[in-house]
Amino acid sequence: MAHMTIATTTDESHFGAGRSGGFGWPGHELAASIGQRPLLDALLNHAAVGIAVARDRRVLYVNAAMATLVDRPPQEIIGQSTRILYATEDDHACVGAAYGELRVQGEAHVRNVRVANATGRLVLTDIHMQVCTSADGQTVIAMFLDVTDREIQAGQLQRAQRLYRALIFEGNVLLRSRSEHAMLRDTCRALTAATCFHAAWIGRPDKQGRIRMLAQAGEGAAGLANLDIPLTDEEHGPLVVRAWKTRSRVFNNDHLGDPRLAPWREFLQKHRWYAALAAPVWRRGEIWAVLVFVSPERDVFDAETLRLCDQVADLLGHGLDQFDLREHLTRQQRDEAYRARHDPLTGLPNRSVLEEFLPQAIARAKRLGGTVVAVGFIDLDGFKLVNDEFGHAVGDELLRQLAGRLKPLLRGADLVVRLGGDEFVIVLNDLDADRAMTELQTALNRLHGVVEAPFDLGDGKHASVGMTVGVALYPADGVDSDALLRKADAAMYLAKSNKADRSLWWSLDTGKPPSLPSSSPDVGAYGVQAGQILRRHFPSLEKATFPFVETFYHSMLGDHSMAAILRSLDAAEFGHLKRRQVEHLCNLFAPEKTPQDVVAAATQLGRVHALCGVKAGMLAHMASRYRAMLKDQWIRLLPEAANRVHMAEIVNVRIADDLRAQMESHGDTIGAMFSYLGEPISDANQMWIDTVRQEIERLAQQPGTQMAAIVEPNIHGVFHFLCSGGAQAQAFVDDVPADRYPVVDGNSALNRGLVGQCWRNRRIITTAALQRTEGTEPWRDLFVRLNMRSAVAVPIFDQANVVCAVLLVYGAYPNQYESSWARNMLGILQVRWNQIWRLRKPERMALSLSQTQSASRLRRLFSGGLQMWMQPLVDLRSGKVVKVESLARLCMPSGKVFGPAEFLPLLGRREQRRLFDMGLEQSLRALRQWEEDGVVLDVSFNLPPSLLHDSTLPDLLQAALRDAGISPKRLTLELLESEELDSPEQERLLLELKSLGFKIAIDDLGAGYGSLQRMKDLPISVLKIDQGLVSGLHRDPLRVLSMVSAMVRLGKDLDFEVVVEGLEDDALIEMARVVGADYGQGYGLARPMPAQDVAAWVKGFTFHAGTPLHTALGVLSYQRMVTRDSDPCRGRIPDPEDCPIRGFLTRNGMEDSLLAQAHAQFQAGVDVAENSACVTAQLVALVREELLSHAPSPS
């Protein structure tokens, strides 16, 4: 219970002076008389106020409540200076400074004065002072209301709101930071931007055991670099050391009072480091650093602030983990890029590098002039024999050794590439045009020497191979890459045809091979002639391809990543995969194929390979193996040399085109996912439900995604779809039977799927083979029909680190979420969705509907289901109905009517705007109809803050009212106090609306925060006091009555119209009328009704504003008004004949009651304070009886 204390003194510097009046005796006599009047003594000692009487700066009397506030027995206070009541001289002076107002007004208020509590506990009070004067001097009565809890809660709320904003910013920091240092630096900056902290820093021990600063922001933080903080015993070290040593969060709400911080006291005082918290930051499961929060205020670390600070530290640690994952992914991508451009066996560059390098070499030679580029196509002789004799492993070792021999022979401008099998290409740059053949012969001789030198292959095995080289020269043999490679390949086959003379081991393409007619033009890899060649030999290609695929996939079982992919397939799926691979490879050489056909098929295949987790290097490996197989088992067997030359060109070009398109598509697919995750979450002004829908749609559009959805449990523990998107989303949501939705109950079979596992285990759950995963049986037929092959369930955590929803994503391919890059992506995706969820408003959480139910309500709302119902507002002074509030209702075909709480949270910004336009049109149409019926009313209408971002709103409103023939002054736009107005453009738009004649109202005053600030900053015309505040009046009549009365007086002082909502019965209506409210609204006056019923209702409504008081609450309100507006010692007490309280007592047969006796004594001026308190107490009891008499009987 809040304490209220009364103190008196004649010292104006402390309590001031005021107008005449008083109890009727001197202050010292008042103090002495208290003990002689048992009833007064009892009232004072059991009331919610404490009383202290002081004279000449000496305290003469204190009651129990006052003694409790200062935590001293009364005998220690009585006789002491009034200074004993205050914590500091500043507090004492603050009260004295109010004496001017006290002298003029007869009363004064001082807020947030600290009381001198003997235990050192912080006690904050609001003081209300009044003056009464007797013959021997003045007495000042000051009421001390204990507001400690209120101020602490307000401070906690403010700190929490600021920290929540910091958390939201931190989420974006973690998503966008490009380096570890930037993440740490931006975290510190965010924590010191408009929060309760003015410094933040992150430290970590170095190898010498000293805390070193990694990042800092705020006052004094930079000076930490000059401080020596050893990692010593945590019992005597600063917080950062204790947090590191104990591996836990530690805090101190009074730094200067901690003797352990004595060595740093000067630093702490200089920079106002009065309270601090140090929280460990965990990285990869180990403590990595300590995050320190510093405040210039003491006692800031309450339970909520501690929780939020822990969350910031946890979020930073998670962000660092995600940064490590991204770095790991970057390395992987770098490695993948390397593998994509290098032969996995030898480490030499591959065809992709050649295709980039050779055009550049040609361009350079053309630019310089006078230089020649030589392209050599190398084929090893006798290599197949090595494989046949010793096995492929030994053959691979020979190729690795050969690569090691070739690399040192090259100049920096030259290149050697392995195409696959035993085929290599060498590019020699910068040959002098006049000595090109001599330089070429020298270079080739060096190569020939290292190739034909015997190879030691281990285990006593030795082998030798030969080489055949075909060479083409730029510019003599061609001016582009394709022409030079084609010529070099042809020259190599020409040299092969001279096997009888091995001294001719290399050749230029100076002529065509003997069997190639001189009139035959270049064939190329596509077109009619290439098709004719392929058509003649295509059957033998199909025969060679199927065993190659069988052998290749069998060998892949030895590769860890590929084996995991293949294991996710059953026998039928594995067989289907091999058939599709054979089909793709054969189609690559289908006679009629164009380059566009090859690229299109490869692009699709590259996307599939990326989604299934096939690495880019594996694509290059398969292309190399396939090319080598075709050379050995197809091209070599062709009868004519010309056919071999042409077919080699076709094979090389088409496999290169296929691989290049696959690699590009593979990279684009992975890049698309991470590009999406790197984008900002949403516009800060966007509705939460819009954000969720937008994010789900963006996720569902990612490659291979069949469906993305958010599911959350309803009050029955059944998971339902909040939002879904994707090609199969609607079919899935429509076809899941109601009795097969996942449930929270761990004993149910419906809890064993991905959602249940994710919810129970609080971690990301994936499945590589959804249709065969245990626990998915209830939905298996649906997964098969909708081609959902893999899936992931991601838990979403709220601010309290509680799982509140699950993100579900279904993929079209097996193994889609198992690769290392996919796992990294899922971790970042979880951080993103955690952040989205923390933007959710409480009203959205309260509405738990399935996606189907939500869609049904929205469809109905915008297809004839919206009806604007009207609730009248009554002028409490005249008794007339002057205005109605227009309230949206959703009327279902069944006849059921939903209030706004059942559909407004479903609306995004566009739907809100649509609802506003439709509702306004209905409301204005109703006004015109009522006027035709002889009833003229104004209307108030809710204005969502989201619409205040639309600069066209004033013009649209004016146009609507102009078309309806209604003046803007008849339309009041209501803003909910609990809704945020967080941008200057919103305030500017409100000012524009006010200037056009519209009235602006704050609705639900008392339900939110920041009302006084809004009343100061915004163009408000109307205050509406929240019904939630009024409905609590019966539970604590005096407290709530005082608050309602104060709000009404505040509104009147500011020239606002004041409306009291929630007037459910006659007592509340009478209370609102007595305290001076302008208008009343509530079920006790009128319930909301369809617009067509308003005119008839108004014509039949009667309300007698001037009737005598007939409820105890009305009488109590009047009594409080009398004692407030008149001097409580000797005031303007109404004449007994005119007193409404006396009339109430007479009408209710209470003339002989204790209440009547005390009231009569009060009116007679006898023991006014005592009898006034007695009257109040008796009326409070009557109010409670009144409540019980009107309460519904239990059912």
PDB file of C-alpha atoms in Angstrom, residues 295-458:
ATOM      1  CA  SER A 295      25.303   3.657 -16.006  1.00  0.00           C
ATOM      2  CA  PRO A 296      25.521   7.154 -14.502  1.00  0.00           C
ATOM      3  CA  GLU A 297      22.633   6.179 -12.192  1.00  0.00           C
ATOM      4  CA  ARG A 298      22.657   3.914  -9.176  1.00  0.00           C
ATOM      5  CA  ASP A 299      20.222   1.023  -8.745  1.00  0.00           C
ATOM      6  CA  VAL A 300      19.447   0.669 -12.450  1.00  0.00           C
ATOM      7  CA  PHE A 301      19.928  -3.085 -12.599  1.00  0.00           C
ATOM      8  CA  ASP A 302      16.494  -4.392 -11.658  1.00  0.00           C
ATOM      9  CA  ALA A 303      15.230  -7.825 -12.689  1.00  0.00           C
ATOM     10  CA  GLU A 304      14.020  -6.740 -16.129  1.00  0.00           C
ATOM     11  CA  THR A 305      17.199  -4.812 -16.936  1.00  0.00           C
ATOM     12  CA  LEU A 306      19.298  -7.783 -15.831  1.00  0.00           C
ATOM     13  CA  ARG A 307      17.323 -10.052 -18.132  1.00  0.00           C
ATOM     14  CA  LEU A 308      17.680  -7.707 -21.079  1.00  0.00           C
ATOM     15  CA  CYS A 309      21.408  -7.250 -20.487  1.00  0.00           C
ATOM     16  CA  ASP A 310      21.813 -11.027 -20.417  1.00  0.00           C
ATOM     17  CA  GLN A 311      19.910 -11.171 -23.666  1.00  0.00           C
ATOM     18  CA  VAL A 312      22.166  -8.587 -25.312  1.00  0.00           C
ATOM     19  CA  ALA A 313      25.240 -10.580 -24.272  1.00  0.00           C
ATOM     20  CA  ASP A 314      23.661 -13.820 -25.486  1.00  0.00           C
ATOM     21  CA  LEU A 315      22.660 -12.172 -28.757  1.00  0.00           C
ATOM     22  CA  LEU A 316      26.191 -10.861 -29.248  1.00  0.00           C
ATOM     23  CA  GLY A 317      27.603 -14.329 -28.602  1.00  0.00           C
ATOM     24  CA  HIS A 318      25.138 -15.824 -31.034  1.00  0.00           C
ATOM     25  CA  GLY A 319      26.014 -13.140 -33.532  1.00  0.00           C
ATOM     26  CA  LEU A 320      29.701 -13.973 -33.189  1.00  0.00           C
ATOM     27  CA  ASP A 321      28.874 -17.635 -33.731  1.00  0.00           C
ATOM     28  CA  GLN A 322      26.935 -16.683 -36.836  1.00  0.00           C
ATOM     29  CA  PHE A 323      29.828 -14.490 -37.968  1.00  0.00           C
ATOM     30  CA  ASP A 324      32.134 -17.497 -37.554  1.00  0.00           C
ATOM     31  CA  LEU A 325      29.690 -19.564 -39.553  1.00  0.00           C
ATOM     32  CA  ARG A 326      29.615 -16.930 -42.272  1.00  0.00           C
ATOM     33  CA  GLU A 327      33.402 -16.774 -42.277  1.00  0.00           C
ATOM     34  CA  HIS A 328      33.503 -20.554 -42.458  1.00  0.00           C
ATOM     35  CA  LEU A 329      31.039 -20.385 -45.299  1.00  0.00           C
ATOM     36  CA  THR A 330      33.152 -17.753 -47.031  1.00  0.00           C
ATOM     37  CA  ARG A 331      36.175 -20.010 -46.707  1.00  0.00           C
ATOM     38  CA  GLN A 332      34.114 -22.872 -48.000  1.00  0.00           C
ATOM     39  CA  GLN A 333      32.937 -20.800 -50.911  1.00  0.00           C
ATOM     40  CA  ARG A 334      36.505 -19.704 -51.527  1.00  0.00           C
ATOM     41  CA  ASP A 335      37.576 -23.329 -51.414  1.00  0.00           C
ATOM     42  CA  GLU A 336      34.660 -24.264 -53.625  1.00  0.00           C
ATOM     43  CA  ALA A 337      35.638 -21.528 -56.048  1.00  0.00           C
ATOM     44  CA  TYR A 338      39.204 -22.865 -56.017  1.00  0.00           C
ATOM     45  CA  ARG A 339      38.004 -26.402 -56.584  1.00  0.00           C
ATOM     46  CA  ALA A 340      35.719 -25.182 -59.334  1.00  0.00           C
ATOM     47  CA  ARG A 341      38.744 -23.726 -61.130  1.00  0.00           C
ATOM     48  CA  HIS A 342      41.309 -26.389 -60.324  1.00  0.00           C
ATOM     49  CA  ASP A 343      41.627 -30.061 -61.010  1.00  0.00           C
ATOM     50  CA  PRO A 344      40.996 -31.915 -57.737  1.00  0.00           C
ATOM     51  CA  LEU A 345      43.588 -34.587 -58.467  1.00  0.00           C
ATOM     52  CA  THR A 346      46.606 -32.564 -59.605  1.00  0.00           C
ATOM     53  CA  GLY A 347      45.811 -29.063 -58.361  1.00  0.00           C
ATOM     54  CA  LEU A 348      46.407 -27.702 -61.845  1.00  0.00           C
ATOM     55  CA  PRO A 349      43.988 -25.121 -63.278  1.00  0.00           C
ATOM     56  CA  ASN A 350      41.055 -26.614 -65.202  1.00  0.00           C
ATOM     57  CA  ARG A 351      39.142 -25.727 -68.342  1.00  0.00           C
ATOM     58  CA  SER A 352      37.323 -22.838 -66.616  1.00  0.00           C
ATOM     59  CA  VAL A 353      40.653 -21.101 -66.025  1.00  0.00           C
ATOM     60  CA  LEU A 354      41.753 -21.831 -69.577  1.00  0.00           C
ATOM     61  CA  GLU A 355      38.594 -20.240 -70.956  1.00  0.00           C
ATOM     62  CA  GLU A 356      39.371 -17.045 -69.052  1.00  0.00           C
ATOM     63  CA  PHE A 357      43.150 -17.051 -69.548  1.00  0.00           C
ATOM     64  CA  LEU A 358      43.432 -17.728 -73.270  1.00  0.00           C
ATOM     65  CA  PRO A 359      41.281 -14.794 -74.490  1.00  0.00           C
ATOM     66  CA  GLN A 360      43.277 -12.495 -72.206  1.00  0.00           C
ATOM     67  CA  ALA A 361      46.557 -13.845 -73.614  1.00  0.00           C
ATOM     68  CA  ILE A 362      45.331 -13.283 -77.170  1.00  0.00           C
ATOM     69  CA  ALA A 363      44.186  -9.749 -76.331  1.00  0.00           C
ATOM     70  CA  ARG A 364      47.547  -8.986 -74.752  1.00  0.00           C
ATOM     71  CA  ALA A 365      49.474 -10.264 -77.787  1.00  0.00           C
ATOM     72  CA  LYS A 366      47.257  -8.233 -80.071  1.00  0.00           C
ATOM     73  CA  ARG A 367      47.805  -5.127 -77.964  1.00  0.00           C
ATOM     74  CA  LEU A 368      51.595  -5.512 -77.766  1.00  0.00           C
ATOM     75  CA  GLY A 369      52.152  -6.616 -81.378  1.00  0.00           C
ATOM     76  CA  GLY A 370      55.132  -8.692 -82.494  1.00  0.00           C
ATOM     77  CA  THR A 371      54.443 -11.574 -80.094  1.00  0.00           C
ATOM     78  CA  VAL A 372      53.017 -15.046 -80.617  1.00  0.00           C
ATOM     79  CA  VAL A 373      50.827 -17.205 -78.358  1.00  0.00           C
ATOM     80  CA  ALA A 374      51.281 -20.971 -78.585  1.00  0.00           C
ATOM     81  CA  VAL A 375      48.511 -23.354 -77.504  1.00  0.00           C
ATOM     82  CA  GLY A 376      49.612 -26.962 -76.976  1.00  0.00           C
ATOM     83  CA  PHE A 377      47.164 -29.879 -76.619  1.00  0.00           C
ATOM     84  CA  ILE A 378      48.968 -32.670 -74.730  1.00  0.00           C
ATOM     85  CA  ASP A 379      47.944 -36.325 -74.623  1.00  0.00           C
ATOM     86  CA  LEU A 380      49.956 -38.943 -72.703  1.00  0.00           C
ATOM     87  CA  ASP A 381      50.990 -42.064 -74.533  1.00  0.00           C
ATOM     88  CA  GLY A 382      50.908 -45.336 -72.640  1.00  0.00           C
ATOM     89  CA  PHE A 383      48.983 -43.989 -69.639  1.00  0.00           C
ATOM     90  CA  LYS A 384      46.150 -46.479 -70.116  1.00  0.00           C
ATOM     91  CA  LEU A 385      48.671 -49.297 -69.782  1.00  0.00           C
ATOM     92  CA  VAL A 386      49.794 -47.910 -66.412  1.00  0.00           C
ATOM     93  CA  ASN A 387      46.199 -47.940 -65.183  1.00  0.00           C
ATOM     94  CA  ASP A 388      45.591 -51.412 -66.511  1.00  0.00           C
ATOM     95  CA  GLU A 389      48.765 -52.815 -64.938  1.00  0.00           C
ATOM     96  CA  PHE A 390      48.897 -51.034 -61.574  1.00  0.00           C
ATOM     97  CA  GLY A 391      45.364 -49.721 -61.076  1.00  0.00           C
ATOM     98  CA  HIS A 392      43.791 -46.273 -61.120  1.00  0.00           C
ATOM     99  CA  ALA A 393      45.274 -45.213 -57.787  1.00  0.00           C
ATOM    100  CA  VAL A 394      48.794 -45.604 -59.166  1.00  0.00           C
ATOM    101  CA  GLY A 395      47.757 -43.842 -62.355  1.00  0.00           C
ATOM    102  CA  ASP A 396      46.481 -40.948 -60.257  1.00  0.00           C
ATOM    103  CA  GLU A 397      49.809 -40.762 -58.443  1.00  0.00           C
ATOM    104  CA  LEU A 398      51.643 -40.562 -61.812  1.00  0.00           C
ATOM    105  CA  LEU A 399      49.433 -37.631 -62.841  1.00  0.00           C
ATOM    106  CA  ARG A 400      50.114 -35.834 -59.522  1.00  0.00           C
ATOM    107  CA  GLN A 401      53.866 -36.258 -59.999  1.00  0.00           C
ATOM    108  CA  LEU A 402      53.630 -35.086 -63.598  1.00  0.00           C
ATOM    109  CA  ALA A 403      51.818 -31.924 -62.480  1.00  0.00           C
ATOM    110  CA  GLY A 404      54.574 -31.309 -59.972  1.00  0.00           C
ATOM    111  CA  ARG A 405      57.167 -31.597 -62.738  1.00  0.00           C
ATOM    112  CA  LEU A 406      55.327 -29.321 -65.160  1.00  0.00           C
ATOM    113  CA  LYS A 407      54.687 -26.359 -62.839  1.00  0.00           C
ATOM    114  CA  PRO A 408      58.365 -25.347 -62.303  1.00  0.00           C
ATOM    115  CA  LEU A 409      58.986 -25.317 -66.060  1.00  0.00           C
ATOM    116  CA  LEU A 410      56.511 -22.541 -66.738  1.00  0.00           C
ATOM    117  CA  ARG A 411      57.217 -18.859 -66.799  1.00  0.00           C
ATOM    118  CA  GLY A 412      54.920 -16.562 -64.865  1.00  0.00           C
ATOM    119  CA  ALA A 413      52.966 -15.629 -67.990  1.00  0.00           C
ATOM    120  CA  ASP A 414      52.397 -19.256 -69.064  1.00  0.00           C
ATOM    121  CA  LEU A 415      49.693 -21.745 -68.100  1.00  0.00           C
ATOM    122  CA  VAL A 416      49.258 -25.497 -67.927  1.00  0.00           C
ATOM    123  CA  VAL A 417      45.756 -26.954 -67.547  1.00  0.00           C
ATOM    124  CA  ARG A 418      44.450 -30.464 -67.016  1.00  0.00           C
ATOM    125  CA  LEU A 419      41.316 -31.070 -69.049  1.00  0.00           C
ATOM    126  CA  GLY A 420      40.725 -34.541 -67.639  1.00  0.00           C
ATOM    127  CA  GLY A 421      42.072 -38.045 -67.895  1.00  0.00           C
ATOM    128  CA  ASP A 422      45.519 -37.781 -69.485  1.00  0.00           C
ATOM    129  CA  GLU A 423      44.798 -34.608 -71.454  1.00  0.00           C
ATOM    130  CA  PHE A 424      46.519 -31.306 -70.725  1.00  0.00           C
ATOM    131  CA  VAL A 425      46.727 -27.907 -72.426  1.00  0.00           C
ATOM    132  CA  ILE A 426      49.680 -25.575 -72.225  1.00  0.00           C
ATOM    133  CA  VAL A 427      49.647 -21.891 -73.184  1.00  0.00           C
ATOM    134  CA  LEU A 428      52.972 -20.175 -73.866  1.00  0.00           C
ATOM    135  CA  ASN A 429      52.848 -16.383 -73.945  1.00  0.00           C
ATOM    136  CA  ASP A 430      55.125 -13.703 -75.342  1.00  0.00           C
ATOM    137  CA  LEU A 431      56.997 -15.792 -77.946  1.00  0.00           C
ATOM    138  CA  ASP A 432      59.026 -13.493 -80.173  1.00  0.00           C
ATOM    139  CA  ALA A 433      57.456 -13.460 -83.652  1.00  0.00           C
ATOM    140  CA  ASP A 434      60.846 -13.741 -85.370  1.00  0.00           C
ATOM    141  CA  ARG A 435      62.063 -16.617 -83.139  1.00  0.00           C
ATOM    142  CA  ALA A 436      58.742 -18.228 -82.279  1.00  0.00           C
ATOM    143  CA  MET A 437      59.574 -21.721 -83.606  1.00  0.00           C
ATOM    144  CA  THR A 438      62.958 -21.801 -81.866  1.00  0.00           C
ATOM    145  CA  GLU A 439      61.481 -20.713 -78.542  1.00  0.00           C
ATOM    146  CA  LEU A 440      58.586 -23.134 -78.983  1.00  0.00           C
ATOM    147  CA  GLN A 441      60.905 -26.072 -79.714  1.00  0.00           C
ATOM    148  CA  THR A 442      63.009 -25.252 -76.644  1.00  0.00           C
ATOM    149  CA  ALA A 443      59.976 -25.093 -74.384  1.00  0.00           C
ATOM    150  CA  LEU A 444      58.474 -28.318 -75.755  1.00  0.00           C
ATOM    151  CA  ASN A 445      61.768 -30.153 -75.381  1.00  0.00           C
ATOM    152  CA  ARG A 446      61.854 -29.238 -71.690  1.00  0.00           C
ATOM    153  CA  LEU A 447      58.322 -30.531 -71.313  1.00  0.00           C
ATOM    154  CA  HIS A 448      59.126 -33.707 -73.214  1.00  0.00           C
ATOM    155  CA  GLY A 449      62.083 -34.383 -71.012  1.00  0.00           C
ATOM    156  CA  VAL A 450      60.208 -34.214 -67.711  1.00  0.00           C
ATOM    157  CA  VAL A 451      57.279 -36.221 -69.071  1.00  0.00           C
ATOM    158  CA  GLU A 452      59.295 -39.113 -70.438  1.00  0.00           C
ATOM    159  CA  ALA A 453      61.584 -39.402 -67.396  1.00  0.00           C
ATOM    160  CA  PRO A 454      60.574 -42.546 -65.415  1.00  0.00           C
ATOM    161  CA  PHE A 455      58.150 -42.132 -62.507  1.00  0.00           C
ATOM    162  CA  ASP A 456      58.765 -43.743 -59.114  1.00  0.00           C
ATOM    163  CA  LEU A 457      55.264 -44.699 -58.011  1.00  0.00           C
ATOM    164  CA  GLY A 458      56.143 -46.324 -54.683  1.00  0.00           C
TER     165      GLY A 458
END
